[in-house]
Coordinates of C-alpha atoms and ligand atoms in Angstrom, one line a residue:
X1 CA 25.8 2.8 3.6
X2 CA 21.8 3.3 3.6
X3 CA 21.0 3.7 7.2
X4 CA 18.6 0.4 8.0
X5 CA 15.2 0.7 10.6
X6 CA 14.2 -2.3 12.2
X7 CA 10.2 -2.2 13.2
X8 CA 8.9 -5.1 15.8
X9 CA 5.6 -6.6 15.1
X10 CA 4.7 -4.5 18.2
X11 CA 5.6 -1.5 16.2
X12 CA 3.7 -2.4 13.1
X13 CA 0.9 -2.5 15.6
X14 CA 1.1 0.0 17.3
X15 CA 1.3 2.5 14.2
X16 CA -1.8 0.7 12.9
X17 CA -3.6 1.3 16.4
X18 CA -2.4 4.8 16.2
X19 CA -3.8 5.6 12.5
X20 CA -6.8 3.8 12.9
X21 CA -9.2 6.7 14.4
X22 CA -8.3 8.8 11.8
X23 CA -8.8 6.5 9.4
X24 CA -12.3 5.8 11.0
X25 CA -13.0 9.3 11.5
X26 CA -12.2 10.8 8.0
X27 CA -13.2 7.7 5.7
X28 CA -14.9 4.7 7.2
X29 CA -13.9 2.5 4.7
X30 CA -16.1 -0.7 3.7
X31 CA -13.3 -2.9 2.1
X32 CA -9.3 -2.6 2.3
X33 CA -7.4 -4.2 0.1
X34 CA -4.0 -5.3 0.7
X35 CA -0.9 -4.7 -1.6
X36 CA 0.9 -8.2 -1.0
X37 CA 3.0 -9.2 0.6
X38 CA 4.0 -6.2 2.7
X39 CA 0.3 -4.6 3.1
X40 CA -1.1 -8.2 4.4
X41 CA 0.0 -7.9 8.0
X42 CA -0.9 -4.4 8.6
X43 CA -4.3 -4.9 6.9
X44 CA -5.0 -7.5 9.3
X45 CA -4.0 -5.4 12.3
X46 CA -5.6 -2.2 11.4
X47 CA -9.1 -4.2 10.7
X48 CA -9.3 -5.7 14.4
X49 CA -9.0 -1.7 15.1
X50 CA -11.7 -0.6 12.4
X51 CA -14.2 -2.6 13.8
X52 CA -17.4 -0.7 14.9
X53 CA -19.3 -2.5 17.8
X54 CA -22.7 -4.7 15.7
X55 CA -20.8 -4.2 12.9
X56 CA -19.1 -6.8 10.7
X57 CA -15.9 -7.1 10.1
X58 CA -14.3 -5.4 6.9
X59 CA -13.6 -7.5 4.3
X60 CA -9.9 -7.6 3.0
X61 CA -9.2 -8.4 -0.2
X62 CA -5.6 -9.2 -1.6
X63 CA -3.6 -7.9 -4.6
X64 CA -0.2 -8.6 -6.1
X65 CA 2.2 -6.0 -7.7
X66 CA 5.5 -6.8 -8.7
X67 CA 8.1 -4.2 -9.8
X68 CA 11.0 -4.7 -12.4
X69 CA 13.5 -2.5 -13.3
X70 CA 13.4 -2.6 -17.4
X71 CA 17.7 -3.1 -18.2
X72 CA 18.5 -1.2 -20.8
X73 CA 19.5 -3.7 -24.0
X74 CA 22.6 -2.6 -25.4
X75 CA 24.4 -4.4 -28.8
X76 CA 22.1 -4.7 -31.9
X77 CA 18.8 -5.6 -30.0
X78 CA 18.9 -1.8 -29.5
X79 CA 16.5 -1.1 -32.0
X80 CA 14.1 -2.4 -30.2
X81 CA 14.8 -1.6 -26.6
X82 CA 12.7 1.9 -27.7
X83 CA 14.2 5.6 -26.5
X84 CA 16.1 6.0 -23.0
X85 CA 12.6 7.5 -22.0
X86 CA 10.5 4.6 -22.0
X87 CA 13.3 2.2 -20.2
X88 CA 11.8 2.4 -17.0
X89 CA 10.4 0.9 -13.9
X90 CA 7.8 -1.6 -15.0
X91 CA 4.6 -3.0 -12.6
X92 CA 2.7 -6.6 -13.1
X93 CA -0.1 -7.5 -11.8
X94 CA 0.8 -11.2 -9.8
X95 CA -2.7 -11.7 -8.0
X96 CA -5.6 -9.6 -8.4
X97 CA -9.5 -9.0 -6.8
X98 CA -11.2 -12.4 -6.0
X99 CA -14.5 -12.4 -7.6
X100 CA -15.7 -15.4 -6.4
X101 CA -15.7 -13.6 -3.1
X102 CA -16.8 -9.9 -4.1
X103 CA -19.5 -11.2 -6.6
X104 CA -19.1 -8.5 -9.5
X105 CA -17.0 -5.7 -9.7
X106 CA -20.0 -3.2 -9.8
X107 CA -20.2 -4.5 -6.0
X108 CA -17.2 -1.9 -5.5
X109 CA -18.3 0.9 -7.3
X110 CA -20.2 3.8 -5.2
X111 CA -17.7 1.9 -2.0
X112 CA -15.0 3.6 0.1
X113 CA -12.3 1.6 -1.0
X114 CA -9.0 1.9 1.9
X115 CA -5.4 0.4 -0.2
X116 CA -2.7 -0.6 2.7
X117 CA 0.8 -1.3 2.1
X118 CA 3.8 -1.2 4.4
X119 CA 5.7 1.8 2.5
X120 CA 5.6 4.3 -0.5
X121 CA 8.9 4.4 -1.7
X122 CA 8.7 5.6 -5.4
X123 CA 5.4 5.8 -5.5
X124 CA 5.4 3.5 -8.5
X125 CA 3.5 0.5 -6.8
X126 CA 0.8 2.8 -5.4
X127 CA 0.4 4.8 -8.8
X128 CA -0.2 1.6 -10.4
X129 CA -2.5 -0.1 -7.7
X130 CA -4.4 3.1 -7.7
X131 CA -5.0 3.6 -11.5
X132 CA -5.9 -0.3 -12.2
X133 CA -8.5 -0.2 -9.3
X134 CA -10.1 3.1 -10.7
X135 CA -9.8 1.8 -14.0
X136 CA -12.1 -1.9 -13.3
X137 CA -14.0 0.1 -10.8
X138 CA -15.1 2.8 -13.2
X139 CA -16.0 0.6 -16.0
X140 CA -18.1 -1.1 -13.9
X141 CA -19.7 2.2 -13.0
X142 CA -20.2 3.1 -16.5
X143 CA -21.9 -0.4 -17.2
X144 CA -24.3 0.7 -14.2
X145 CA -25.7 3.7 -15.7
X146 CA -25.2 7.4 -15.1
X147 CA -27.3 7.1 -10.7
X148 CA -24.2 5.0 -10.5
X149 CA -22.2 6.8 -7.6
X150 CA -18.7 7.3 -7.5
X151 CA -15.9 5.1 -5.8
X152 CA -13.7 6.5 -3.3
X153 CA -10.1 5.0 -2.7
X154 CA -7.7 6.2 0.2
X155 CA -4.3 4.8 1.1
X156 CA -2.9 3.8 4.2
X157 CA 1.2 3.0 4.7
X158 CA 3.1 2.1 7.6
X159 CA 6.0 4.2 6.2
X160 CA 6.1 7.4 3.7
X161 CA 9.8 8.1 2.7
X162 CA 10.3 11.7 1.8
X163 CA 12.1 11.9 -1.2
X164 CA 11.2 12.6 -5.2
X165 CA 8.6 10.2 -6.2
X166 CA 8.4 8.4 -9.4
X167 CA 4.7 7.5 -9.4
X168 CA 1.7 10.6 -8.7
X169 CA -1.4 9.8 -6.7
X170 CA -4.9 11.4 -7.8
X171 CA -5.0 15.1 -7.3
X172 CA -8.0 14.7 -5.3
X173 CA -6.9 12.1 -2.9
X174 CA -4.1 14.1 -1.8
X175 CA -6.3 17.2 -1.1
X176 CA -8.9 15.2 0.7
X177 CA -6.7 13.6 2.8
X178 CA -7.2 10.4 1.7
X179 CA -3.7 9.6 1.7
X180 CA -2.4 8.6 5.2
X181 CA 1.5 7.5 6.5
X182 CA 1.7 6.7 9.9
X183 CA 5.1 7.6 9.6
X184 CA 7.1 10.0 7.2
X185 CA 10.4 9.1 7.1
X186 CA 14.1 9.8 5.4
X187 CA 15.4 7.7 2.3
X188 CA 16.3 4.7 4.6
X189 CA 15.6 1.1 4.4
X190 CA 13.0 -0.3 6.8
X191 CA 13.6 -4.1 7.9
X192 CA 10.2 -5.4 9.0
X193 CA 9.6 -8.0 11.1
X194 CA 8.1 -10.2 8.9
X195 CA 11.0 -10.2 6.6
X196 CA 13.5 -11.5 9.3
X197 CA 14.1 -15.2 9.2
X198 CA 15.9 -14.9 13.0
X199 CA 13.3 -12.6 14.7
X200 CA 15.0 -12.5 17.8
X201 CA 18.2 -11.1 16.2
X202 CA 15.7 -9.0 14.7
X203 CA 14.2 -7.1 17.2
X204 CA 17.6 -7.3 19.3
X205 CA 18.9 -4.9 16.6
X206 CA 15.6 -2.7 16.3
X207 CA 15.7 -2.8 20.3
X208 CA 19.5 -1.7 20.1
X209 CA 18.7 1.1 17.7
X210 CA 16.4 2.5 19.8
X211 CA 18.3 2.6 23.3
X212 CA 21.1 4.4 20.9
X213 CA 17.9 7.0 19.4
X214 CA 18.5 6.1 16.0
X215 CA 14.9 4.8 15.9
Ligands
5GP301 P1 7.6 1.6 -4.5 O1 9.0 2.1 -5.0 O2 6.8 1.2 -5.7 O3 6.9 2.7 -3.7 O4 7.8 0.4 -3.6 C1 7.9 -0.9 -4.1 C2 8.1 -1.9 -3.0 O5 9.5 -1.9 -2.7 C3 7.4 -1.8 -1.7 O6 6.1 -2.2 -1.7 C4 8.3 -2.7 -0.8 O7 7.9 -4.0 -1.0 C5 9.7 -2.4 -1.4 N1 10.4 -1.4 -0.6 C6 10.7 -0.2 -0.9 N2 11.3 0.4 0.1 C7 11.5 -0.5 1.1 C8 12.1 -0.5 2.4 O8 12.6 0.5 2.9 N3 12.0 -1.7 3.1 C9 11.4 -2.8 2.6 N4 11.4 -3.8 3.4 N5 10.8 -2.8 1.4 C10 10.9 -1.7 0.6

């Protein structure tokens, strides 16, 4: 059975609190956007500890990924299923940047840009997330003119799980640093709190797990 680790909200904050000075220190960023639903929460958290004394608060924005697993079609509708090699894991976009609130997409570009979401798993959401951003962003950029300056993304998650990824990350941002877990972690599943519908059984069983040191 895949082992299961249960994270209070105290825990989510706490990690946030923890990463944030790096985070400040290393990139400064001047909007997050959250990867719903699991980056909203710690989004929120880690902006109360971004923000700089006379300084607003950062703006967060909100984007939605959802992942399907592509079935393979057997029978006579083979034909058009395609090769084994393009039955995959598929990404759609389910909410993306508000406009109406950013003004224009060329507001982003030449910005340091932080993505947050609650765990890199495949790596498939943030690969996807990543190269869409990049993609509007440096359109915009090219619409700008060539004094237009460059956009910077880094990631933040509450959770790395070390194990073969399915999605890649930038070259750059990974030699930069501009990728940060708070945790790296086994091939487990992490129960958060805001999943739970009986929190108290919730954190009885993350508070359980960690008097036996499985957490
Ligand atoms: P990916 O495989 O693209 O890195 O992750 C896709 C999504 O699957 C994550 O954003 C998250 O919603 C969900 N997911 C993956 N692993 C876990 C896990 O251990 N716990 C929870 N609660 N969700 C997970």
């Amino acid at each position: 059975m895949v082992e299961k680790i249960y994270l209070t909200y105290n825990d989510v904050h706490k990690l946030c609190k923890e990463a944030a000075p790096k985070i400040l220190a290393d990139f400064q960023p001047q909007l997050i956007i959250a990867i719903g639903g699991g980056g909203y929460v710690p989004a929120r958290i880690l902006r109360s500890f971004l923000k700089q004394p006379g300084s607003p608060n950062i703006p967060i924005q909100a984007i939605g990924l959802s992942l399907y697993e592509q079935l393979p079609i057997t029978g006579p509708s083979d034909a058009v299923a395609g090769p084994p090699d393009q039955i995959g894991t598929k990404v759609t976009r389910t909410q993306w940047l508000d406009l109406s609130s950013l003004g224009e997409i060329q507001n982003l570009v030449g910005k340091r840009i932080l993505i947050v979401d609650e765990v890199d798993d495949t790596r498939t959401t943030l690969e996807y997330a990543v190269k869409e951003l990049e993609k509007d962003v440096e359109e915009a950029r090219q619409r700008l003119g060539p004094g237009a300056g460059k956009t910077q993304f880094s990631i933040f998650v509450l959770h790395n799980k070390d194990k073969p990824k399915k999605g890649a990350l930038p070259a750059d941002m990974m030699e930069e640093s501009r990728y940060l877990a708070a945790r790296t972690v086994g091939d487990v599943w992490i129960c958060y709190p805001w999943e739970a519908t009986d929190i108290d059984a919730h954190d009885e069983l993350a508070k359980k797990a960690y008097s036996n040191g499985t957490s």
